[in-house]
mmCIF file of C-alpha atoms in Angstrom:
data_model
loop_
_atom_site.group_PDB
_atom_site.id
_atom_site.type_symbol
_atom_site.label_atom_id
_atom_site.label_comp_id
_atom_site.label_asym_id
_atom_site.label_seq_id
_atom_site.Cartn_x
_atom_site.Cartn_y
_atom_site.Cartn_z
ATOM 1 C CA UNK A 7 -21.837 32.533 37.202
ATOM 2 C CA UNK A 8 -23.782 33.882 33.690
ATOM 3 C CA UNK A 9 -20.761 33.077 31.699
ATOM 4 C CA UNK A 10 -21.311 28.861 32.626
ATOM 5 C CA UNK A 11 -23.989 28.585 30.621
ATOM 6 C CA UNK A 12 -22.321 29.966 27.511
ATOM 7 C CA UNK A 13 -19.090 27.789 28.152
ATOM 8 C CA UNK A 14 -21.241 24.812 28.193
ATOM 9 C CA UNK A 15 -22.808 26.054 25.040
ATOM 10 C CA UNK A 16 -19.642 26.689 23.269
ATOM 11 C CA UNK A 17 -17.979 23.451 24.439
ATOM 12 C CA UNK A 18 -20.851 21.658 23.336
ATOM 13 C CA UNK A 19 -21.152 23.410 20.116
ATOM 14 C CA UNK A 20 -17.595 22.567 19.456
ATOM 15 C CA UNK A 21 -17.794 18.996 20.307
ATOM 16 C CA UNK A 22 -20.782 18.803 17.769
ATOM 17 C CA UNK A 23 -18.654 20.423 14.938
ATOM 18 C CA UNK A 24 -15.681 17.718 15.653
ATOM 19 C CA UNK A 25 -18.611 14.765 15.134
ATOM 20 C CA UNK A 26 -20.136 16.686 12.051
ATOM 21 C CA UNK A 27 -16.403 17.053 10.784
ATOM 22 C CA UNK A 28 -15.789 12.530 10.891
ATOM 23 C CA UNK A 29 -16.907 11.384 6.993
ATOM 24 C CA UNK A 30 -20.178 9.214 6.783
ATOM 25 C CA UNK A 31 -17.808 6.596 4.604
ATOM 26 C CA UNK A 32 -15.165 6.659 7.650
ATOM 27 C CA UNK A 33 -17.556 5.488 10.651
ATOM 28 C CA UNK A 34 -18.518 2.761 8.236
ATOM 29 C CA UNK A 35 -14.843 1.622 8.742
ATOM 30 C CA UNK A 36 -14.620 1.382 11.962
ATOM 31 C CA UNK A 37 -14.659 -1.821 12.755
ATOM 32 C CA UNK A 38 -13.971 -4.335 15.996
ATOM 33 C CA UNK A 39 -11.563 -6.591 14.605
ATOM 34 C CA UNK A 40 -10.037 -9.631 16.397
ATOM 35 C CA UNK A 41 -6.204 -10.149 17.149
ATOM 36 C CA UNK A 42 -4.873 -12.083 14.589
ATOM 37 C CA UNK A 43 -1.351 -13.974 15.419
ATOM 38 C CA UNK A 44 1.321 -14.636 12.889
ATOM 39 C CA UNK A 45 4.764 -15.794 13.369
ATOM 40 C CA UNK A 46 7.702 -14.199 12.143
ATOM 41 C CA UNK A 47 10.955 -15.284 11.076
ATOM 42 C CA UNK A 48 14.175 -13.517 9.726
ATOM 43 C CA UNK A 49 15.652 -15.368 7.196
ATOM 44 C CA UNK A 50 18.276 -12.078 6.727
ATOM 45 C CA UNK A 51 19.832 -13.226 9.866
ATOM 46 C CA UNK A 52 20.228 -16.770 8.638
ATOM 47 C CA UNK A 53 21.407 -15.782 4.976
ATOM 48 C CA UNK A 54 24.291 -13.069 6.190
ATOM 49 C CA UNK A 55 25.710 -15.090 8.849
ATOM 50 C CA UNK A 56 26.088 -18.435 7.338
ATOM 51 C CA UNK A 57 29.719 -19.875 7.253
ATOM 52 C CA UNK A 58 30.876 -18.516 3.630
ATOM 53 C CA UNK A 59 33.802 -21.448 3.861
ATOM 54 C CA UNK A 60 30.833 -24.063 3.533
ATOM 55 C CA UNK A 61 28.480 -22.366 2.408
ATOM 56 C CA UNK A 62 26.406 -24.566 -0.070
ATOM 57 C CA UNK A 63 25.981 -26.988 3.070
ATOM 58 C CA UNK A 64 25.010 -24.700 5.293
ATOM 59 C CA UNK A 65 22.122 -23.749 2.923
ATOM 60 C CA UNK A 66 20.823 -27.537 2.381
ATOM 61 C CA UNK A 67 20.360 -27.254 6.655
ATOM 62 C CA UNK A 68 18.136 -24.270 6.301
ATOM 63 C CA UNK A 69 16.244 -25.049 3.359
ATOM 64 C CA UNK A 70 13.485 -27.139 4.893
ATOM 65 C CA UNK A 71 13.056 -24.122 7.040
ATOM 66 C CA UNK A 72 13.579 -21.267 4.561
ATOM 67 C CA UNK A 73 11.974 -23.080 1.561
ATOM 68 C CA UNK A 74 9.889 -20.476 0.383
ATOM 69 C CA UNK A 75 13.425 -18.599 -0.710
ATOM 70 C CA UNK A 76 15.303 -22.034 -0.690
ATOM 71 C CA UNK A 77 12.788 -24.157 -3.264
ATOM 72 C CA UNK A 78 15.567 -24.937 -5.607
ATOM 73 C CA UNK A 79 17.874 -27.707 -6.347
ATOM 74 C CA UNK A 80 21.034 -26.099 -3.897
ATOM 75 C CA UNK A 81 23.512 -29.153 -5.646
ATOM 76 C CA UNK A 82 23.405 -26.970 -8.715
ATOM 77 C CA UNK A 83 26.692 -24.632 -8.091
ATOM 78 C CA UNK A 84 25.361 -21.751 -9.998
ATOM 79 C CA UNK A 85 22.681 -21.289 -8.201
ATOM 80 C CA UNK A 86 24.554 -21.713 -4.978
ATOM 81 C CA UNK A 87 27.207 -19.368 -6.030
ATOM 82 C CA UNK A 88 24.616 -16.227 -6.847
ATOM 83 C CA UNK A 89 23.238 -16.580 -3.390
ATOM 84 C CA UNK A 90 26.446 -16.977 -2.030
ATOM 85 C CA UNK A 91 27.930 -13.627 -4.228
ATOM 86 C CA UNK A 92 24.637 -11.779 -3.279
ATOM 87 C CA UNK A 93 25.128 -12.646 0.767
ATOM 88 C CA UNK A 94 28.697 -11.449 0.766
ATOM 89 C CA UNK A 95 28.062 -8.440 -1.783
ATOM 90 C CA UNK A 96 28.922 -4.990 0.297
ATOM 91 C CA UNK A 97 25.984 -3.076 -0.580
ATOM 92 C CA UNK A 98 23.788 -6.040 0.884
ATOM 93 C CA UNK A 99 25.575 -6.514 3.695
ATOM 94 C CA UNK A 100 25.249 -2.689 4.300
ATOM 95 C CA UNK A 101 21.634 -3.131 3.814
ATOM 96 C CA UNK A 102 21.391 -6.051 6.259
ATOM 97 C CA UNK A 103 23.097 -3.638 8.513
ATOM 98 C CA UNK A 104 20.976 -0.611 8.238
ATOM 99 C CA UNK A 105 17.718 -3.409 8.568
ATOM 100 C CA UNK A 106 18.966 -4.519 11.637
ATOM 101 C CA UNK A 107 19.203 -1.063 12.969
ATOM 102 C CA UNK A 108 16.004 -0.176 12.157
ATOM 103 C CA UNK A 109 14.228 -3.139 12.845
ATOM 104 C CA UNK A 110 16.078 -4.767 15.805
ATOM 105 C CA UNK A 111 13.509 -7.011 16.926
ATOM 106 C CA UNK A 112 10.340 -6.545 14.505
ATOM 107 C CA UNK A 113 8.383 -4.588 17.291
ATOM 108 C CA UNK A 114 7.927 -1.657 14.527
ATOM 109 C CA UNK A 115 6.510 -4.745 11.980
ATOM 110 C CA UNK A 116 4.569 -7.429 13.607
ATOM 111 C CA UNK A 117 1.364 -5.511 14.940
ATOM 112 C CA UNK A 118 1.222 -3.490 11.793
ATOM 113 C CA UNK A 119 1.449 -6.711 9.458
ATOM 114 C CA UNK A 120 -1.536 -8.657 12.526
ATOM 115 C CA UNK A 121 -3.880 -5.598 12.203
ATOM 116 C CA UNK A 122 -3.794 -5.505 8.688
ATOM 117 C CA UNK A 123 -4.777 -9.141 8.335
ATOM 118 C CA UNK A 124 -6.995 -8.795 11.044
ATOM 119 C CA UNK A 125 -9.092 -6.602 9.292
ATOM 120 C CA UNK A 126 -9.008 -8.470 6.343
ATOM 121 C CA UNK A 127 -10.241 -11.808 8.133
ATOM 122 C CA UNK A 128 -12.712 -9.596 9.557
ATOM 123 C CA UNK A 129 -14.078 -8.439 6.537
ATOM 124 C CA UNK A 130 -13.427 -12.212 4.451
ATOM 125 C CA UNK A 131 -13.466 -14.489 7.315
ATOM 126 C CA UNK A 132 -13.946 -17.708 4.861
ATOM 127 C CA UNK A 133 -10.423 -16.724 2.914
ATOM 128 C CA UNK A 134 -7.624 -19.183 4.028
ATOM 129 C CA UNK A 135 -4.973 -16.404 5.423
ATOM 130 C CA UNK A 136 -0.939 -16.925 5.939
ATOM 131 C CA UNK A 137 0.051 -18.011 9.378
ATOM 132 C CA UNK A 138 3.656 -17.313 9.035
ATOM 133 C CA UNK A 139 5.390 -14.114 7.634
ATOM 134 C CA UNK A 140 9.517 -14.191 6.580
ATOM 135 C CA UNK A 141 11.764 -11.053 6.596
ATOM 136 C CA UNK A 142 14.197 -10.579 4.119
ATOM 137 C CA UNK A 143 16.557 -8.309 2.128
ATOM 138 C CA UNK A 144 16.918 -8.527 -1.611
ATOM 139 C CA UNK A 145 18.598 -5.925 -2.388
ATOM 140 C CA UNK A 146 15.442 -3.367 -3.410
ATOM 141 C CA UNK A 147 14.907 -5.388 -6.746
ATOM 142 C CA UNK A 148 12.794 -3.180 -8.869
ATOM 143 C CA UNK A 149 11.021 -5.833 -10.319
ATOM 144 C CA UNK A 150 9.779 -7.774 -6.963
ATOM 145 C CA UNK A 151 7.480 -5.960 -4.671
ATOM 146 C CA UNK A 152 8.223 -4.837 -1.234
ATOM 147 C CA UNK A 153 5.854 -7.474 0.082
ATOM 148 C CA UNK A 154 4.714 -10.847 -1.623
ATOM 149 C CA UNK A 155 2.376 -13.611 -0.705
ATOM 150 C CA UNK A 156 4.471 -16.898 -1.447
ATOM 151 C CA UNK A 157 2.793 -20.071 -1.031
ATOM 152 C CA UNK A 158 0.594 -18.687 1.103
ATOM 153 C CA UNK A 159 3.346 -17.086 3.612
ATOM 154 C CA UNK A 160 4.099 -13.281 3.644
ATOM 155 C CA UNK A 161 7.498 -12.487 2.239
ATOM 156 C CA UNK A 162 8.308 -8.730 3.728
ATOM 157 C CA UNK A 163 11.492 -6.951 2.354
ATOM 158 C CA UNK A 164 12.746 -5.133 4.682
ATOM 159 C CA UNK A 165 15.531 -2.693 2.891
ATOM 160 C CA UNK A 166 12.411 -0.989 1.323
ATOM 161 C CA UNK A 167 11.353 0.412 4.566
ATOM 162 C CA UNK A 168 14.899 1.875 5.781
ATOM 163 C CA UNK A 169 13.668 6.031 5.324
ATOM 164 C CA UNK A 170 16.680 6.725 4.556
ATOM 165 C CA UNK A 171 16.927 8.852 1.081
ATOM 166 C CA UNK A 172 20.690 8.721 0.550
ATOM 167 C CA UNK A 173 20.470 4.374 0.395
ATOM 168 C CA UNK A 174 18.447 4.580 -2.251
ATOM 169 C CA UNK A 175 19.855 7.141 -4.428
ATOM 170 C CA UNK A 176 22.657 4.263 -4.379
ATOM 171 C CA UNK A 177 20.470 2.317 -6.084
ATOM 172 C CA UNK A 178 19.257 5.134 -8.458
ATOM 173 C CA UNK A 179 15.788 5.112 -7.358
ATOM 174 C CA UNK A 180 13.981 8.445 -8.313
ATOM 175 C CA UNK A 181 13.542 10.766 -5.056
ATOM 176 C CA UNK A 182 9.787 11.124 -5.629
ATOM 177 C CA UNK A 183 9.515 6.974 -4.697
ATOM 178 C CA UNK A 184 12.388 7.080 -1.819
ATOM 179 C CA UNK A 185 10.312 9.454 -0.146
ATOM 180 C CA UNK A 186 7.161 6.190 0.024
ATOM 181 C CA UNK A 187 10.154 3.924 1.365
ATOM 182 C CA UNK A 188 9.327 3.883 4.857
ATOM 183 C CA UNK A 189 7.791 2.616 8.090
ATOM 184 C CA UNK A 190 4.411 3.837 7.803
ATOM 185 C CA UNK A 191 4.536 2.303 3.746
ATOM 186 C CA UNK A 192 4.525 -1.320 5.166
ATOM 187 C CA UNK A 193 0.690 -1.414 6.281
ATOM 188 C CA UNK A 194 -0.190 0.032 3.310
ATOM 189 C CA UNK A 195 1.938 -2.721 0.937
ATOM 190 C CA UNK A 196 0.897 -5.532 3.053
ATOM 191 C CA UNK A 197 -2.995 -4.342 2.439
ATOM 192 C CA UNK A 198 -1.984 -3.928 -1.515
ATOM 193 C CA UNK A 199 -0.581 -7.371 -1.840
ATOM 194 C CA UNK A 200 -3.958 -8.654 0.134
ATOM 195 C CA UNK A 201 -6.017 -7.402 -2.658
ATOM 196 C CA UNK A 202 -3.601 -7.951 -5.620
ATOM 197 C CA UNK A 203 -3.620 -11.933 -3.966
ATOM 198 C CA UNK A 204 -7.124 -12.475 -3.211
ATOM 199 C CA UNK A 205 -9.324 -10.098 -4.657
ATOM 200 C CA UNK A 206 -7.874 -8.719 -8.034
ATOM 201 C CA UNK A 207 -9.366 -9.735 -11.181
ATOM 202 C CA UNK A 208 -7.715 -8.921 -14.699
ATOM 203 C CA UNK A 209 -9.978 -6.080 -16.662
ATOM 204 C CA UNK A 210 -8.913 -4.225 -20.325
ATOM 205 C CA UNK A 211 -7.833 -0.850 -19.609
ATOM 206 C CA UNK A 212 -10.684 1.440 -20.010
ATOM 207 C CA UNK A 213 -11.937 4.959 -20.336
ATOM 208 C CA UNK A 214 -10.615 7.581 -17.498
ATOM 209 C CA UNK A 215 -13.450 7.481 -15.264
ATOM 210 C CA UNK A 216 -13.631 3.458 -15.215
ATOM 211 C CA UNK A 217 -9.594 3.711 -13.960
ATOM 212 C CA UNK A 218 -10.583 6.306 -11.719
ATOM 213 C CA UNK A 219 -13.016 4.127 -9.905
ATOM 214 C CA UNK A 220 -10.988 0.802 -10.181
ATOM 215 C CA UNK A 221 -7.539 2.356 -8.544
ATOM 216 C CA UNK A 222 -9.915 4.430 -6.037
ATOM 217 C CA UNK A 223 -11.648 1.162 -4.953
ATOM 218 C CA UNK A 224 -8.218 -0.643 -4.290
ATOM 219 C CA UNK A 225 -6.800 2.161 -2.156
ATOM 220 C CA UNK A 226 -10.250 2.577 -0.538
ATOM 221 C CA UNK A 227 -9.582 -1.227 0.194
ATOM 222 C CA UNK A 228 -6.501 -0.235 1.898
ATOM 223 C CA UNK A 229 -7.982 2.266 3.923
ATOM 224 C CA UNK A 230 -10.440 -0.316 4.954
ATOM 225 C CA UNK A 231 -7.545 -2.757 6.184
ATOM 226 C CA UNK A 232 -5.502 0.115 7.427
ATOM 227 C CA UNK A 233 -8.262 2.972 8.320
ATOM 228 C CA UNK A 234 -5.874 5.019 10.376
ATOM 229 C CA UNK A 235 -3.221 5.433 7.796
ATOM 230 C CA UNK A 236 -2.641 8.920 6.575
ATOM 231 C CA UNK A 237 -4.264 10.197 3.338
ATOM 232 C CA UNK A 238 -0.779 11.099 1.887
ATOM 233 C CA UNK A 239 0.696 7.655 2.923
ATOM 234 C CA UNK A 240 -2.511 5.857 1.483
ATOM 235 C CA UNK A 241 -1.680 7.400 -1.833
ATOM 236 C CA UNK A 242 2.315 7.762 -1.689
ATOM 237 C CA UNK A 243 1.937 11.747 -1.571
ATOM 238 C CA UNK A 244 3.717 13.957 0.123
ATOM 239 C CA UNK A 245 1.819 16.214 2.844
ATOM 240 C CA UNK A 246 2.461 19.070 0.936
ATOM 241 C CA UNK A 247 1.081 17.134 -2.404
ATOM 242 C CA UNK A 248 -2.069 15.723 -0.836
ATOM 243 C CA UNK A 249 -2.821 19.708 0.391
ATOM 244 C CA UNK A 250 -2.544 20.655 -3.195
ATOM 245 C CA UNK A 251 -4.843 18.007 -4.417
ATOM 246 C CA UNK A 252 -7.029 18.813 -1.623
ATOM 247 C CA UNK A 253 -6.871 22.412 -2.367
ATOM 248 C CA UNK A 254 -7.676 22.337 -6.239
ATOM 249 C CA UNK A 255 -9.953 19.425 -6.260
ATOM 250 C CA UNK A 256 -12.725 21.746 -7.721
ATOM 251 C CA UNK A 257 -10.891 23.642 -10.037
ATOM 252 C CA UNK A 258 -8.859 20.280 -11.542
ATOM 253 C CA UNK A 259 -12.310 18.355 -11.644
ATOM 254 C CA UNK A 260 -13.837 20.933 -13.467
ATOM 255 C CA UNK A 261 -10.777 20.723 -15.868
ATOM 256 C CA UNK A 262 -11.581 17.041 -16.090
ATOM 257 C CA UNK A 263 -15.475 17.479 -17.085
ATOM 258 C CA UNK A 264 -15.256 20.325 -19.555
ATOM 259 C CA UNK A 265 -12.520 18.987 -21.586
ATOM 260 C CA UNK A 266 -14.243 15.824 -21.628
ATOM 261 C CA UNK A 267 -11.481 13.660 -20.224
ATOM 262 C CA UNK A 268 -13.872 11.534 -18.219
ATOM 263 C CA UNK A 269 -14.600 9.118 -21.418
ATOM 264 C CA UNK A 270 -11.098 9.463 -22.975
ATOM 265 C CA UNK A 271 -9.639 6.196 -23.304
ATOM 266 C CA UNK A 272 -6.168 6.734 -24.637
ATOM 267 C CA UNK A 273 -2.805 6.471 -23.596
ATOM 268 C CA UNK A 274 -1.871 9.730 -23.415
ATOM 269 C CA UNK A 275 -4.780 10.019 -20.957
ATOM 270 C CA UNK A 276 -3.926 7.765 -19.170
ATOM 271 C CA UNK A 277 -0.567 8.462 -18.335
ATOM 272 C CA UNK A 278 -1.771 12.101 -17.437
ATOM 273 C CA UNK A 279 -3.971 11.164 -14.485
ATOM 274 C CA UNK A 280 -2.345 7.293 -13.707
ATOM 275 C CA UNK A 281 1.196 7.641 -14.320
ATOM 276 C CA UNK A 282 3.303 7.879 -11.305
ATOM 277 C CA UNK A 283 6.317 10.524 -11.266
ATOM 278 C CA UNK A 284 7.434 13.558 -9.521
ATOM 279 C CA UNK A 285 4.271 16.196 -10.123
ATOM 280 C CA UNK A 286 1.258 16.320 -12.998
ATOM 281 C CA UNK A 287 3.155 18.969 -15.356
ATOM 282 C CA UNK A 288 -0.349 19.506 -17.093
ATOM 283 C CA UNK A 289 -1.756 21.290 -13.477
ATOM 284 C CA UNK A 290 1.346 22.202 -11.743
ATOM 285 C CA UNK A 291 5.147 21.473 -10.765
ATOM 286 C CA UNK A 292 3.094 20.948 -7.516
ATOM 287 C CA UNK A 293 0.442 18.948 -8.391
ATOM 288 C CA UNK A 294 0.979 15.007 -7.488
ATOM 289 C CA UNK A 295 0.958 12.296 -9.878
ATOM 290 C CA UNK A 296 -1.320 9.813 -10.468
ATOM 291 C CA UNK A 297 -4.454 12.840 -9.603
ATOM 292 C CA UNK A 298 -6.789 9.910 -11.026
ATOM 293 C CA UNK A 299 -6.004 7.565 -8.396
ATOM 294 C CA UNK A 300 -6.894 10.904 -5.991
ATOM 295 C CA UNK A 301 -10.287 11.752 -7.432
ATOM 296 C CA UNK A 302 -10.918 8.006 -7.692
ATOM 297 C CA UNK A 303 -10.641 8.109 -3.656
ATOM 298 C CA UNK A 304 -12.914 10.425 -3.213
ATOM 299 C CA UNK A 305 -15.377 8.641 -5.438
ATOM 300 C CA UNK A 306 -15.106 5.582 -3.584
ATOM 301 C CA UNK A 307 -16.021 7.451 -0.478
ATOM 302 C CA UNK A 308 -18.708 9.530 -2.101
ATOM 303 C CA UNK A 309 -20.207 6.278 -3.135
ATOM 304 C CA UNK A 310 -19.586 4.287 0.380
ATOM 305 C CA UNK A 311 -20.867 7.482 2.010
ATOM 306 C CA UNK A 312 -24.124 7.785 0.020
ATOM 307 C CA UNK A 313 -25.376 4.532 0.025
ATOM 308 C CA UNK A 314 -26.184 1.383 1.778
ATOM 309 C CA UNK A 315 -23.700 -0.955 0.406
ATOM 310 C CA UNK A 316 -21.653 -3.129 2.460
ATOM 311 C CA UNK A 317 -18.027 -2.893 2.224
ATOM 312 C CA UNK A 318 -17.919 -6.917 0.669
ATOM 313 C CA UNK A 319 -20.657 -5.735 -2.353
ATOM 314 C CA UNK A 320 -18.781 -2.506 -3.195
ATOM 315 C CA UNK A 321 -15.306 -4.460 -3.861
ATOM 316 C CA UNK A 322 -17.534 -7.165 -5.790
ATOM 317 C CA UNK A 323 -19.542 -4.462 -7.813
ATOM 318 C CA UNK A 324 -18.391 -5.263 -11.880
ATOM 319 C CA UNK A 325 -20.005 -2.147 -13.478
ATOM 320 C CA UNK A 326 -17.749 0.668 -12.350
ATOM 321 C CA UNK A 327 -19.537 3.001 -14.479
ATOM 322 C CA UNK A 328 -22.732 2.335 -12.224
ATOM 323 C CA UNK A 329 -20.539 3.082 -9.511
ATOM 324 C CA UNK A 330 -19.065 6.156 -10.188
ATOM 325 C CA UNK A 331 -22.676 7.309 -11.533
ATOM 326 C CA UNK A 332 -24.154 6.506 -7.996
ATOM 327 C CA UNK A 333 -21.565 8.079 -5.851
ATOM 328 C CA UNK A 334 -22.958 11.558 -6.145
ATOM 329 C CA UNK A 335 -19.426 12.674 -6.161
ATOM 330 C CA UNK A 336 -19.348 16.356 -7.202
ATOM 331 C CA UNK A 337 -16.283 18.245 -5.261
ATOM 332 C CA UNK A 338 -16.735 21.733 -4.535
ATOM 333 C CA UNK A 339 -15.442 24.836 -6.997
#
């Protein structure tokens, strides 16, 4: 009967250290947001079945439908033909193939896409949001990103969310991006476009610690939209990369300060701490890329942890120097 007492204690004591353990800056994100509805439609499964023998009619019948992909003048035979080469090309088709397998019905895409907006309507309720999201292939064009915002629809890409490295070494996509091309990426690109769409605002590339603070406050923005997304997903690491970072926050941070890279505005510089690639050679074949978009993070949350700022006034702040100096971010050594 003695030993209760002390199992209470301990359980309680343990319960306490969980609590103490959950980040001021994360309870501030933890919001009630309401359901939001879009409606989907898969213009893949229009495109790769239409009748190839008439094909440039079949296209005028979906384009009221499908213009958001379909805007253009479809009597011009060029234009008609490229669609018509890219629909029947093998690798597409095999990429339709491998969509439809891993996205049968959209169950795995529709809530994540709705809670992202939800949060943002929560958040900027006065923004005029889409109310209709299209899924499509296009063939992992490089130079198009996984997710747009089209006349104000949502254009999702689906054959950059396949996890499946061998498809894109096809393509010759470096392994260290394959790895982001998944699932649990789509929240996090729908949340990027968001920002890039609504909120973004053109700046002149400035010193290292101004970057820092910019990139951390547009991933802290998708942490905001997507708050339950892992750390390494939020910032395209691996699990084993984010531990690193984690690991020799300190020791790179003091790196940082006594070599006086905070105020260095060059290119070099920047390339060191915001180019993306397979590790930071300058720290380790371990180390991540992009490190400044890590510390920047952690700024971000330093700052949204230390003060009373709602989340709308941090992403509207203009002096980012002002908010890095009032973060009170200093990581441990």
């Amino acid at each position: 009967m003695k030993a209760k007492p002390l199992i209470i204690i301990t359980l309680a004591l343990l319960v306490a250290s969980c609590q103490e353990k959950t980040p001021v800056y994360k309870a501030k994100l933890d919001i009630k947001a309401e359901p939001y509805d879009l409606e989907f439609d898969r213009y893949e499964d229009v495109l790769f079945n239409l009748d190839t023998a008439d094909f440039q009619q079949e296209l005028i019948k979906s384009q009221d439908r499908y213009r958001v992909f379909l805007s253009g003048d479809l009597g011009n035979t060029e234009a008609v033909q490229y669609l018509k080469d890219f629909a029947t090309d093998p690798f597409s088709v095999f990429l339709y193939q491998k969509a439809k397998a891993s996205f049968p019905d959209l169950k795995q895409v529709e809530p994540v896409v709705e809670d992202v907006l939800a949060h943002f309507h929560y958040y900027y309720p006065d923004i005029e949001l889409p109310k209709k999201a299209f899924t499509c292939i296009t063939g992992v064009h490089p130079d198009e990103p996984p997710v747009q915002i089209i006349d104000n629809q949502i254009v999702i890409s689906l054959d950059w969310y396949l996890d499946d490295e061998e498809v894109y070494d096809q393509i010759g996509m470096p392994r260290y991006m394959s790895l982001r091309r998944n699932g649990p990426t789509l929240a996090k690109d729908v949340a990027e476009q968001l920002y890039m769409h609504y909120l973004y605002e053109w700046r002149k590339q400035g010193q290292i610690v101004g970057e820092m603070v910019f990139y951390g406050r547009r991933n802290f923005f998708v942490e905001a939209m997507c708050p339950n997304l892992p750390d390494s997903v939020l910032l395209g690491y691996s699990a084993h990369q984010w531990q690193w970072a984690v690991e020799n926050e300190g020791e790179v941070w003091a790196d940082i300060v006594g070599n006086r890279r905070l105020y260095d505005a060059g290119l070099d510089a920047y390339m060191m701490f915001f180019g993306d690639g397979p590790f930071t050679q300058a720290y380790s074949n371990d180390a991540p890329s992009r490190l400044g978009e890590f510390f920047g993070l952690n700024i971000i949350r330093s700052y949204a942890s230390n003060n009373d700022c709602d989340f709308v006034e941090l992403m509207d702040r203009k002096n980012l120097q002002n908010i890095f100096q009032d973060s009170g971010y200093k990581p441990k050594k």
